[in-house]
Coordinates of N, CA, C and O in Angstrom, one line a residue:
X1 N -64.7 143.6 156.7 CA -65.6 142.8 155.9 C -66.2 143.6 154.8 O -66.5 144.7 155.3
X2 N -66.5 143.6 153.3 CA -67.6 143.8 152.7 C -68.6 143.2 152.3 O -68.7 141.9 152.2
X3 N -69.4 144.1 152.1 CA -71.2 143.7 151.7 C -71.4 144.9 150.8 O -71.9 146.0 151.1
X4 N -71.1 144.5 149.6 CA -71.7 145.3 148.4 C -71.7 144.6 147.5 O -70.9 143.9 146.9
X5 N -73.5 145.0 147.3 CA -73.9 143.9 146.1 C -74.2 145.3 144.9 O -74.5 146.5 145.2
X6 N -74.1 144.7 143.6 CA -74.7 145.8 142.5 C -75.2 144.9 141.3 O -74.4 144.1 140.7
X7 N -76.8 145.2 141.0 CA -77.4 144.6 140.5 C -78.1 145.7 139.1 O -78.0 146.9 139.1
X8 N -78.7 144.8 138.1 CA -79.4 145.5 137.0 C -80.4 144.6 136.4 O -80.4 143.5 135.9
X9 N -81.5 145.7 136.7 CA -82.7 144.8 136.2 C -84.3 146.0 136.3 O -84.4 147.2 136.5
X10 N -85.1 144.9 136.2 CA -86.4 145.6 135.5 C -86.9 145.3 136.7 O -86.7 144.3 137.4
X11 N -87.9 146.6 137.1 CA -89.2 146.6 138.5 C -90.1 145.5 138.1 O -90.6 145.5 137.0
X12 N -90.2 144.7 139.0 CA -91.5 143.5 139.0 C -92.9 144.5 139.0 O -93.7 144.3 138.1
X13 N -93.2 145.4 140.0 CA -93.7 146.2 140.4 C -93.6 148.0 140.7 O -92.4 148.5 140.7
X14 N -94.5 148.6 140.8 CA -94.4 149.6 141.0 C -94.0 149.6 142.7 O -94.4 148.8 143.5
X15 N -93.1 150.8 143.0 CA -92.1 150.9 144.2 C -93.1 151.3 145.0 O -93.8 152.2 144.5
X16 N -93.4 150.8 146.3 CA -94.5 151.2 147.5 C -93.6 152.1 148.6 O -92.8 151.9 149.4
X17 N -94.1 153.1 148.1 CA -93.6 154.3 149.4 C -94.4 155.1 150.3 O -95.3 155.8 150.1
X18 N -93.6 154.5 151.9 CA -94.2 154.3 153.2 C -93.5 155.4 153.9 O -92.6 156.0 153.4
X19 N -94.0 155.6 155.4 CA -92.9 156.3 156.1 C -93.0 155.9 157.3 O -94.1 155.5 157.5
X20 N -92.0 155.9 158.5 CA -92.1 155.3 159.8 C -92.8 156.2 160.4 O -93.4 157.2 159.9
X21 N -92.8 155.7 161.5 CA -93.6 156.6 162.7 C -93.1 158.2 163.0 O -93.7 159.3 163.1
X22 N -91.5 157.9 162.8 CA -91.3 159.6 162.5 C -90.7 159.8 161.8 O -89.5 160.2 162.0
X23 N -91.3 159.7 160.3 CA -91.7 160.6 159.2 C -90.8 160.2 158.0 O -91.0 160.5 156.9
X24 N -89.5 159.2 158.5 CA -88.7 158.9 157.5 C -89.1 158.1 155.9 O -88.7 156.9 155.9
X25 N -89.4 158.2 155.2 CA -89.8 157.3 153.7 C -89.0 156.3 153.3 O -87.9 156.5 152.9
X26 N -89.5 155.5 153.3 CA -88.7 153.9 152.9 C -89.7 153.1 151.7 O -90.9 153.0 151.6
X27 N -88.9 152.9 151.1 CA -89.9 152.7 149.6 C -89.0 151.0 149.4 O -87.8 150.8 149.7
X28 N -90.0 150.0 148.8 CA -89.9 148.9 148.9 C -90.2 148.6 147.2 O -90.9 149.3 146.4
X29 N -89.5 147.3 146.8 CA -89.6 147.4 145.2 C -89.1 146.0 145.2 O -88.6 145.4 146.2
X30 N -89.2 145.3 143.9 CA -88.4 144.5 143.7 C -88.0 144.5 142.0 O -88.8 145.0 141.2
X31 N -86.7 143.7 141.7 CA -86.3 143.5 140.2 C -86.2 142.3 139.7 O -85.8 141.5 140.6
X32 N -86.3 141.8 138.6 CA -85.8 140.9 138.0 C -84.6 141.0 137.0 O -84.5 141.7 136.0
X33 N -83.8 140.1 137.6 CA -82.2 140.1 137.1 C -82.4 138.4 136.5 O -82.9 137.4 136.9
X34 N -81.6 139.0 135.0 CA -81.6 137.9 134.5 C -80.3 137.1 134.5 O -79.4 137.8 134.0
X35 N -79.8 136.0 135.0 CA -78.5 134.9 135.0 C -77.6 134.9 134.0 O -77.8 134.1 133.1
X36 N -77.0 135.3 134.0 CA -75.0 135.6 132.4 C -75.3 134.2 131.9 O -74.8 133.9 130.8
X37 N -76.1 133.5 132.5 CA -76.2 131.6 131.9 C -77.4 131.2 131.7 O -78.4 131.7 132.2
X38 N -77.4 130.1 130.5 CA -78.6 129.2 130.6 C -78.2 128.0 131.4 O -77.2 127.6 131.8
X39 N -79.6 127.4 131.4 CA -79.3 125.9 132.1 C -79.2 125.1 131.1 O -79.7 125.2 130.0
X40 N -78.3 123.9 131.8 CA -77.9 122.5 130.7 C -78.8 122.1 130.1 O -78.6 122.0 128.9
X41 N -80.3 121.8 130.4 CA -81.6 121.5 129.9 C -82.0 122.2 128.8 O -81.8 121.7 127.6
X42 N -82.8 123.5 129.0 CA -83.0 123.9 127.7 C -82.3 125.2 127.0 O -82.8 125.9 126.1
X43 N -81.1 125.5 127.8 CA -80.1 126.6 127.5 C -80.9 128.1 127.5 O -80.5 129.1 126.9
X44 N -82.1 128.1 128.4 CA -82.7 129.5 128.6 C -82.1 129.9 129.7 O -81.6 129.4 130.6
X45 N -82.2 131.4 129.3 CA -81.7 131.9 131.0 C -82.7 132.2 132.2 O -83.5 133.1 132.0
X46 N -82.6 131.7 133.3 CA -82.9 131.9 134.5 C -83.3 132.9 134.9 O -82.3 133.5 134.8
X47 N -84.0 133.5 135.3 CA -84.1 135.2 136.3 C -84.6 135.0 137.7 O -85.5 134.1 138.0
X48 N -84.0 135.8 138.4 CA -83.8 135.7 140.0 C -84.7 137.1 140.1 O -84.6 138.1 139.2
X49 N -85.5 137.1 141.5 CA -86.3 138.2 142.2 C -86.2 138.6 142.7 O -87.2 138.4 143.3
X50 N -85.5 139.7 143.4 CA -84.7 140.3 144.5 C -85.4 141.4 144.8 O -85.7 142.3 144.0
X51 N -85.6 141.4 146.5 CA -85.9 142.5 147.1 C -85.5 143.7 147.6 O -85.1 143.8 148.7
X52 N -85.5 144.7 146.7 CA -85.0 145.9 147.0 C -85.7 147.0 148.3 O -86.9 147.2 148.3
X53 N -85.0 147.4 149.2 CA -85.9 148.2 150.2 C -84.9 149.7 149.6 O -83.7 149.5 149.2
X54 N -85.2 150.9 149.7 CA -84.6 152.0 149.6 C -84.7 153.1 151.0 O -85.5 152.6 151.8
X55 N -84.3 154.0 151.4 CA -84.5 154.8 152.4 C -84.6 156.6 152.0 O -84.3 157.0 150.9
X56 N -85.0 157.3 152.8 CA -84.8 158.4 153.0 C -84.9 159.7 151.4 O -86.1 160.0 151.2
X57 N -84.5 160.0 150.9 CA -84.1 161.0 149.9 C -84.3 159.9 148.8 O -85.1 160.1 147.9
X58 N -83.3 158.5 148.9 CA -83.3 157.5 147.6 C -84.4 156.8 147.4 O -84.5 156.3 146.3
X59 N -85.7 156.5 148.5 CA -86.9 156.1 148.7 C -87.4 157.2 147.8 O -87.6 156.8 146.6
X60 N -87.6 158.5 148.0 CA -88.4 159.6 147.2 C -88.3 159.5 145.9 O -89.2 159.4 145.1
X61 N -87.0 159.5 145.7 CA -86.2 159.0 144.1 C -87.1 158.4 143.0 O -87.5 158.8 142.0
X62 N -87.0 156.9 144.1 CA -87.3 155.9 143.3 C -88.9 156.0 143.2 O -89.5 156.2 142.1
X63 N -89.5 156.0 144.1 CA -91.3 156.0 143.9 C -91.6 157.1 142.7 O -92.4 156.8 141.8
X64 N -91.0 158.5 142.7 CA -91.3 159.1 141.7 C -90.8 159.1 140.6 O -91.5 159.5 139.7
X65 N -89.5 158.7 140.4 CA -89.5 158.9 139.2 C -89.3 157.0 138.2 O -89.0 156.9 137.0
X66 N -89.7 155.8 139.0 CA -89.7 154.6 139.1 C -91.1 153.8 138.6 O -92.2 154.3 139.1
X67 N -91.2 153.0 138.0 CA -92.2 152.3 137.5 C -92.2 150.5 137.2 O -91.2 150.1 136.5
X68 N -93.0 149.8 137.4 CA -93.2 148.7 136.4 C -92.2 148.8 135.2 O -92.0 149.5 134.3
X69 N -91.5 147.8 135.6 CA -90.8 147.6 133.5 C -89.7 148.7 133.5 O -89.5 148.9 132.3
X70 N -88.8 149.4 134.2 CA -88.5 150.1 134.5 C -86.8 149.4 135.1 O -86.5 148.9 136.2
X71 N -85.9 149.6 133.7 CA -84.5 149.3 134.3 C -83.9 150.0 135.3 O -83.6 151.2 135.1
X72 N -83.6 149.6 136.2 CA -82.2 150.2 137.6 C -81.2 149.4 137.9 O -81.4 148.2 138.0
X73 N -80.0 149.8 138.1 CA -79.0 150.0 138.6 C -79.2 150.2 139.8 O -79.3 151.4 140.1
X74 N -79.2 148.8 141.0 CA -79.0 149.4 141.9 C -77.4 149.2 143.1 O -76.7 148.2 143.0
X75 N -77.4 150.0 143.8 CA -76.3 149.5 144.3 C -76.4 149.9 146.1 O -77.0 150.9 146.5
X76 N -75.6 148.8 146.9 CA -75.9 148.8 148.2 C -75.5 147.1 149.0 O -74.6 146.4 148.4
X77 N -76.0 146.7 149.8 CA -75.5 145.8 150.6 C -76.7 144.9 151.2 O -77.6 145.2 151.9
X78 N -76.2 143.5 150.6 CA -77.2 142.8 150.8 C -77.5 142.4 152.5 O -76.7 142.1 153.4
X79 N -78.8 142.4 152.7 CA -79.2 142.4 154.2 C -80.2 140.4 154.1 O -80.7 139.8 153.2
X80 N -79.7 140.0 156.0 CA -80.6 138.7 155.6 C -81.1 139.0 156.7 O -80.3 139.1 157.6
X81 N -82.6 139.0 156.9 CA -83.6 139.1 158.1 C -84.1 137.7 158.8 O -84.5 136.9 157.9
X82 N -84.1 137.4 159.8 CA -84.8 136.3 160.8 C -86.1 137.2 160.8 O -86.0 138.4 160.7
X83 N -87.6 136.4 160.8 CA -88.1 136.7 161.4 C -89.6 135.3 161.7 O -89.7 134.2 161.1
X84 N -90.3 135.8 162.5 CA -91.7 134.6 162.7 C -92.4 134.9 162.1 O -92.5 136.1 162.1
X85 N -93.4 134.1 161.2 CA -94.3 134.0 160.8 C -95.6 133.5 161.7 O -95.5 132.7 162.6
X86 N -97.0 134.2 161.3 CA -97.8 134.2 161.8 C -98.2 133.0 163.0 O -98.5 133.1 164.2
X87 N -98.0 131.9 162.4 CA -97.7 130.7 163.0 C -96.6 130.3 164.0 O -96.7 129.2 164.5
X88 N -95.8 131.1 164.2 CA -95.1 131.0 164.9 C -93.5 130.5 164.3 O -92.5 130.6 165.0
X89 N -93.5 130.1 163.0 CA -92.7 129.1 162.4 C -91.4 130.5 162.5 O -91.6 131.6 162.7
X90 N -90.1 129.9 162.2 CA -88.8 130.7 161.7 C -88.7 130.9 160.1 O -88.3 130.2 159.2
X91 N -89.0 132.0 160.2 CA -88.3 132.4 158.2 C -87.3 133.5 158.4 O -87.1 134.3 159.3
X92 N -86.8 133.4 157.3 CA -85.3 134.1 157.0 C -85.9 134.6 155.3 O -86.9 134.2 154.7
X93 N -85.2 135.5 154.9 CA -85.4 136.7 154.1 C -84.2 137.3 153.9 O -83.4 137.7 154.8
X94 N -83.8 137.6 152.5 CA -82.7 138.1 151.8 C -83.8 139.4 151.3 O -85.1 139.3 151.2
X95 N -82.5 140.9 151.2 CA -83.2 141.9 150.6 C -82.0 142.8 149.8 O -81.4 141.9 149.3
X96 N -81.6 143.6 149.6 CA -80.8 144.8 149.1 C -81.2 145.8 149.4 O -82.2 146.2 148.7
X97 N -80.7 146.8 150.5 CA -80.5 148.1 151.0 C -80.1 148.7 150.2 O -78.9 148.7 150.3
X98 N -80.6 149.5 149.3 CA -80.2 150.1 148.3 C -79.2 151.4 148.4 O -80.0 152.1 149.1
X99 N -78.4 152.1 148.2 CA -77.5 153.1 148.5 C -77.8 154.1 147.6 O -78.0 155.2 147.9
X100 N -77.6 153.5 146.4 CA -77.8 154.5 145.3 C -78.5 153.3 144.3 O -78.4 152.1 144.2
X101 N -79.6 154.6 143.3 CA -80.2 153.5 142.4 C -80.1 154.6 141.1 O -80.5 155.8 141.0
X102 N -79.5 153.9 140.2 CA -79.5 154.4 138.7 C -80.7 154.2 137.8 O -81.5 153.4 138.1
X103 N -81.0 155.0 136.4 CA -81.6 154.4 135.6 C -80.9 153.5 134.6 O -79.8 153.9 134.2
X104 N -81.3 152.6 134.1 CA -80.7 151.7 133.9 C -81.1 151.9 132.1 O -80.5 151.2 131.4
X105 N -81.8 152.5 131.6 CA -82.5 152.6 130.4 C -83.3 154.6 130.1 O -83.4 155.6 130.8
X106 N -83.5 154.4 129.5 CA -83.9 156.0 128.9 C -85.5 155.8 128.5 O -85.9 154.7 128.0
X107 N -86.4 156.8 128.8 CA -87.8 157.1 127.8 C -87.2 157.3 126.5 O -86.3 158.1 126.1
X108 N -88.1 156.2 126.1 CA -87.8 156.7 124.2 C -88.9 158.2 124.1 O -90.0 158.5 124.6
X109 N -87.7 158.8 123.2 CA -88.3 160.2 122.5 C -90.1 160.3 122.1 O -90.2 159.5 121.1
X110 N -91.1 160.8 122.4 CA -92.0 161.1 121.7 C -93.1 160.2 122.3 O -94.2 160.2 121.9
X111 N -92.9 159.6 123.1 CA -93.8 158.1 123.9 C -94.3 158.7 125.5 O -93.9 159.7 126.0
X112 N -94.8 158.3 125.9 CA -95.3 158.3 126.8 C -95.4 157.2 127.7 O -96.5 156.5 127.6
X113 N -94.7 156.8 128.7 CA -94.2 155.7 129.5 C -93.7 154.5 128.6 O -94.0 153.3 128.7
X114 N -93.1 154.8 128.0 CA -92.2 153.6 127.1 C -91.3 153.9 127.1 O -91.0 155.1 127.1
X115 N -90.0 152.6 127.3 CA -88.6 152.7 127.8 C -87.9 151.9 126.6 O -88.4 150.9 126.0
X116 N -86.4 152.6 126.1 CA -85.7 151.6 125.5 C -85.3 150.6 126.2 O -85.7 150.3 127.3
X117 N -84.4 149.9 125.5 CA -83.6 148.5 126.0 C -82.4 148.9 125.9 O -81.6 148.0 125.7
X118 N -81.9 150.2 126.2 CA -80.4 150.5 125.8 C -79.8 150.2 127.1 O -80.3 149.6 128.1
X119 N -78.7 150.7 127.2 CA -77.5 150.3 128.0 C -77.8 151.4 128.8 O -78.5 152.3 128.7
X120 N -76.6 150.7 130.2 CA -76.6 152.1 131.2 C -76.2 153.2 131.2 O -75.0 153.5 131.0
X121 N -77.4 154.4 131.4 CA -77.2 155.6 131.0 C -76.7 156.1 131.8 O -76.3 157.2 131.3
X122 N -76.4 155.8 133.4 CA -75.9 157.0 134.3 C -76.8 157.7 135.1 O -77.8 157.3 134.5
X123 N -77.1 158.3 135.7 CA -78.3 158.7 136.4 C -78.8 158.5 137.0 O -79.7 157.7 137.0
X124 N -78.6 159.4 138.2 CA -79.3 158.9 139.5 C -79.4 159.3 140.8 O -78.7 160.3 140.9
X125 N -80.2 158.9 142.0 CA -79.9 159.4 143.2 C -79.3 158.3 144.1 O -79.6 157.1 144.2
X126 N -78.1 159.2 145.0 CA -77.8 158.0 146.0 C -78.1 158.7 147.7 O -78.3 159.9 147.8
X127 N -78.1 158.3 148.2 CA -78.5 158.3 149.6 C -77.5 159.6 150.4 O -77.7 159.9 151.6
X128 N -76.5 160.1 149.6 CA -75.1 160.6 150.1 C -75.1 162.0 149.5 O -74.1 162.7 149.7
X129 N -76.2 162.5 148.8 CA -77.1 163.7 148.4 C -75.9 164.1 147.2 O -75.2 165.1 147.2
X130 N -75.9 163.3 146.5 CA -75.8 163.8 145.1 C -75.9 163.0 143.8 O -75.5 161.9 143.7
X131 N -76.3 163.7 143.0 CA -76.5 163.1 141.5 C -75.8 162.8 140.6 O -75.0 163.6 140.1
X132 N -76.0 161.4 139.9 CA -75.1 161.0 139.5 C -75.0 161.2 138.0 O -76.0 161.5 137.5
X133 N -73.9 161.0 137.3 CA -74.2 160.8 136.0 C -72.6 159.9 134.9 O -71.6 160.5 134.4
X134 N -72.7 158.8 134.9 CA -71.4 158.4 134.7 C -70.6 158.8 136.0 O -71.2 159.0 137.1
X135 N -69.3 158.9 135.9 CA -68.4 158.9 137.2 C -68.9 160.7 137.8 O -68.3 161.0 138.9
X136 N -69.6 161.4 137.4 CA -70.0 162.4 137.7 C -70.8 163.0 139.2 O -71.9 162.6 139.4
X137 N -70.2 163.7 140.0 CA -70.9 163.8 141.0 C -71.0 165.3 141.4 O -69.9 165.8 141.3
X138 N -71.9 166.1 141.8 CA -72.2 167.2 142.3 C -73.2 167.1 143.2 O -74.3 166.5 143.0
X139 N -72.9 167.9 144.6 CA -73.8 168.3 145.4 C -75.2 169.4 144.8 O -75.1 170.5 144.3
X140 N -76.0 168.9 145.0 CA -77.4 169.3 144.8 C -78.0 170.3 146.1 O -77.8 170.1 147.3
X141 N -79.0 171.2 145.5 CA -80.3 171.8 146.2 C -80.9 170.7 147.2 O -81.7 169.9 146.8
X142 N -80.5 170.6 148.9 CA -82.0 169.6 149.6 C -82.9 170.3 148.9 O -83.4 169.7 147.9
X143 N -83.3 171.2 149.0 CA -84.9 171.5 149.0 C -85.3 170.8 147.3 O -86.5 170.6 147.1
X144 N -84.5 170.7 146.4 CA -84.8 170.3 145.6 C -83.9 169.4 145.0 O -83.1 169.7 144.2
X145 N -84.4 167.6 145.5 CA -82.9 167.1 145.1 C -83.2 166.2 144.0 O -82.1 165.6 143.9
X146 N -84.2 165.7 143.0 CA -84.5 165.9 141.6 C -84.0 167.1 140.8 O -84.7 167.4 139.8
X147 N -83.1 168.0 140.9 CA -83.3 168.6 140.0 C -81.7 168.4 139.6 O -80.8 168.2 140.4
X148 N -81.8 168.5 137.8 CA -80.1 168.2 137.6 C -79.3 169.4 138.0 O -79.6 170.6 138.2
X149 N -77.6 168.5 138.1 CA -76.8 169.9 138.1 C -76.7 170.9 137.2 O -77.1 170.7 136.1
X150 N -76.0 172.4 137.5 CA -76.3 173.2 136.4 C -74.8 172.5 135.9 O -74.0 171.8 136.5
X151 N -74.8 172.9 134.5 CA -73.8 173.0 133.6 C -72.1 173.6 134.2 O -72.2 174.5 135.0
X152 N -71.4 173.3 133.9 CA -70.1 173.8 135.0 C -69.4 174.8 133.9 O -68.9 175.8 134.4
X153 N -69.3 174.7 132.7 CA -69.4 176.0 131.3 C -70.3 176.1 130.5 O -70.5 175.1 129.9
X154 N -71.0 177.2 130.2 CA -72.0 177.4 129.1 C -72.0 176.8 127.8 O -71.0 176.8 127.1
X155 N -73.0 176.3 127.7 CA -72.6 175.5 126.2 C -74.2 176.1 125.8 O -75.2 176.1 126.5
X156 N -73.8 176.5 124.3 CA -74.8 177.4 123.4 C -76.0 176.4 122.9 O -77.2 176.6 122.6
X157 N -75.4 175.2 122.8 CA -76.9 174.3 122.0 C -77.4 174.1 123.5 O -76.2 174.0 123.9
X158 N -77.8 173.9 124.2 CA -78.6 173.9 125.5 C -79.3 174.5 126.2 O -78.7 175.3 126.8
X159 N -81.0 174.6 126.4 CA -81.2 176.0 127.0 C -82.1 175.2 128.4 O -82.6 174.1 128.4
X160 N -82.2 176.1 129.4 CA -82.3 175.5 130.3 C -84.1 175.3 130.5 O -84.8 176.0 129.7
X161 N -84.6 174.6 131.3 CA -85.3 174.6 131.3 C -86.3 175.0 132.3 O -86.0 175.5 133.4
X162 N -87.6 174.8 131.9 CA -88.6 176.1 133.2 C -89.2 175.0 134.1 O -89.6 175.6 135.1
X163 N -89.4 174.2 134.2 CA -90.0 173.0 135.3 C -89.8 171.6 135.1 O -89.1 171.3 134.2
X164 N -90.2 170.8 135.8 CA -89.9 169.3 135.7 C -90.5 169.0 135.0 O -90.3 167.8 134.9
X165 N -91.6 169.2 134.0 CA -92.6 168.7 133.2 C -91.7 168.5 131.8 O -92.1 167.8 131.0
X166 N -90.5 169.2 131.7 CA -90.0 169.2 130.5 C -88.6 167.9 130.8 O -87.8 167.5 130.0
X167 N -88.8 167.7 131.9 CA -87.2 166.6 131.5 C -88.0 165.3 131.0 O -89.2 165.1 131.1
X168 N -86.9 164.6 130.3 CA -86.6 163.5 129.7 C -87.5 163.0 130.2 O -88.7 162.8 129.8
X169 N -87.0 162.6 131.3 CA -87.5 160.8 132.0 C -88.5 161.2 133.1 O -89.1 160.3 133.8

């Protein structure tokens, strides 16, 4: 059987990150995905709300370096929960287990929490401890797994940098 959904869209909210009883981080978010269609009526398009849950390393990911207004790429396998409501009633619940989550857009240059509208840039963490970039994959530092890969040959216009205060995004 497969169960892989991959979605792209903007945080409704800023990502809420929690941890179980022992100690694992699960960060909770959701996006708005807008519909390839309009409706017959008035030919606008549609946008659907979907609940993203993340886990472990890709939980840490997303809370820090994730926001409001904030395009992702995410990718993973849609989950559907039974559960009771206070009343006792039956509800059911759609979510997205997220596997890996990309950025979906770039900080414009010179701004300060402001995002373009550009296309997908590549970039990201997945659950499977490494970073992505385009079809690009390298195993990363645990102790430090925000940090990009080094360069695989020296290239002269590039110079590296001294802490996280200086990257991009």
């Amino acid at each position: 059987m497969l169960n892989h959904i991959v979605l792209m869209g903007r945080l409704t909210r800023d990502p809420e990150l929690r941890r179980t009883g022992s100690g694992i981080a699960v960060a909770s978010f959701s996006i708005a995905v807008d519909r390839d269609f309009g409706s017959k009526e008035s030919g606008e398009r549609e946008t659907d709300f979907i609940d993203i849950v993340a886990w472990r390393q890709t939980a840490e990911f997303v809370s820090k370096y994730f926001a409001k207004g904030r395009m992702a790429v995410v990718s993973g396998r849609l989950q559907i929960r039974n559960w009771n409501d206070k009343d006792g009633n039956k509800r059911r619940s759609a979510e997205v287990v997220a596997d890996n989550v990309y950025f979906g857009d770039s900080k414009r240059d010179g701004e300060s929490g402001g995002y373009s509208n550009s296309s997908y840039s590549g970039g990201g963490y997945s659950a499977g401890n490494s970073y992505g970039s385009g079809s690009y994959n390298a195993p990363i530092n645990p102790a430090n797994y925000n940090a990009a890969p080094a360069p695989a040959a020296p290239v002269s216009d590039f110079a590296m940098l001294e802490d996280d205060g200086q990257l991009p995004f």
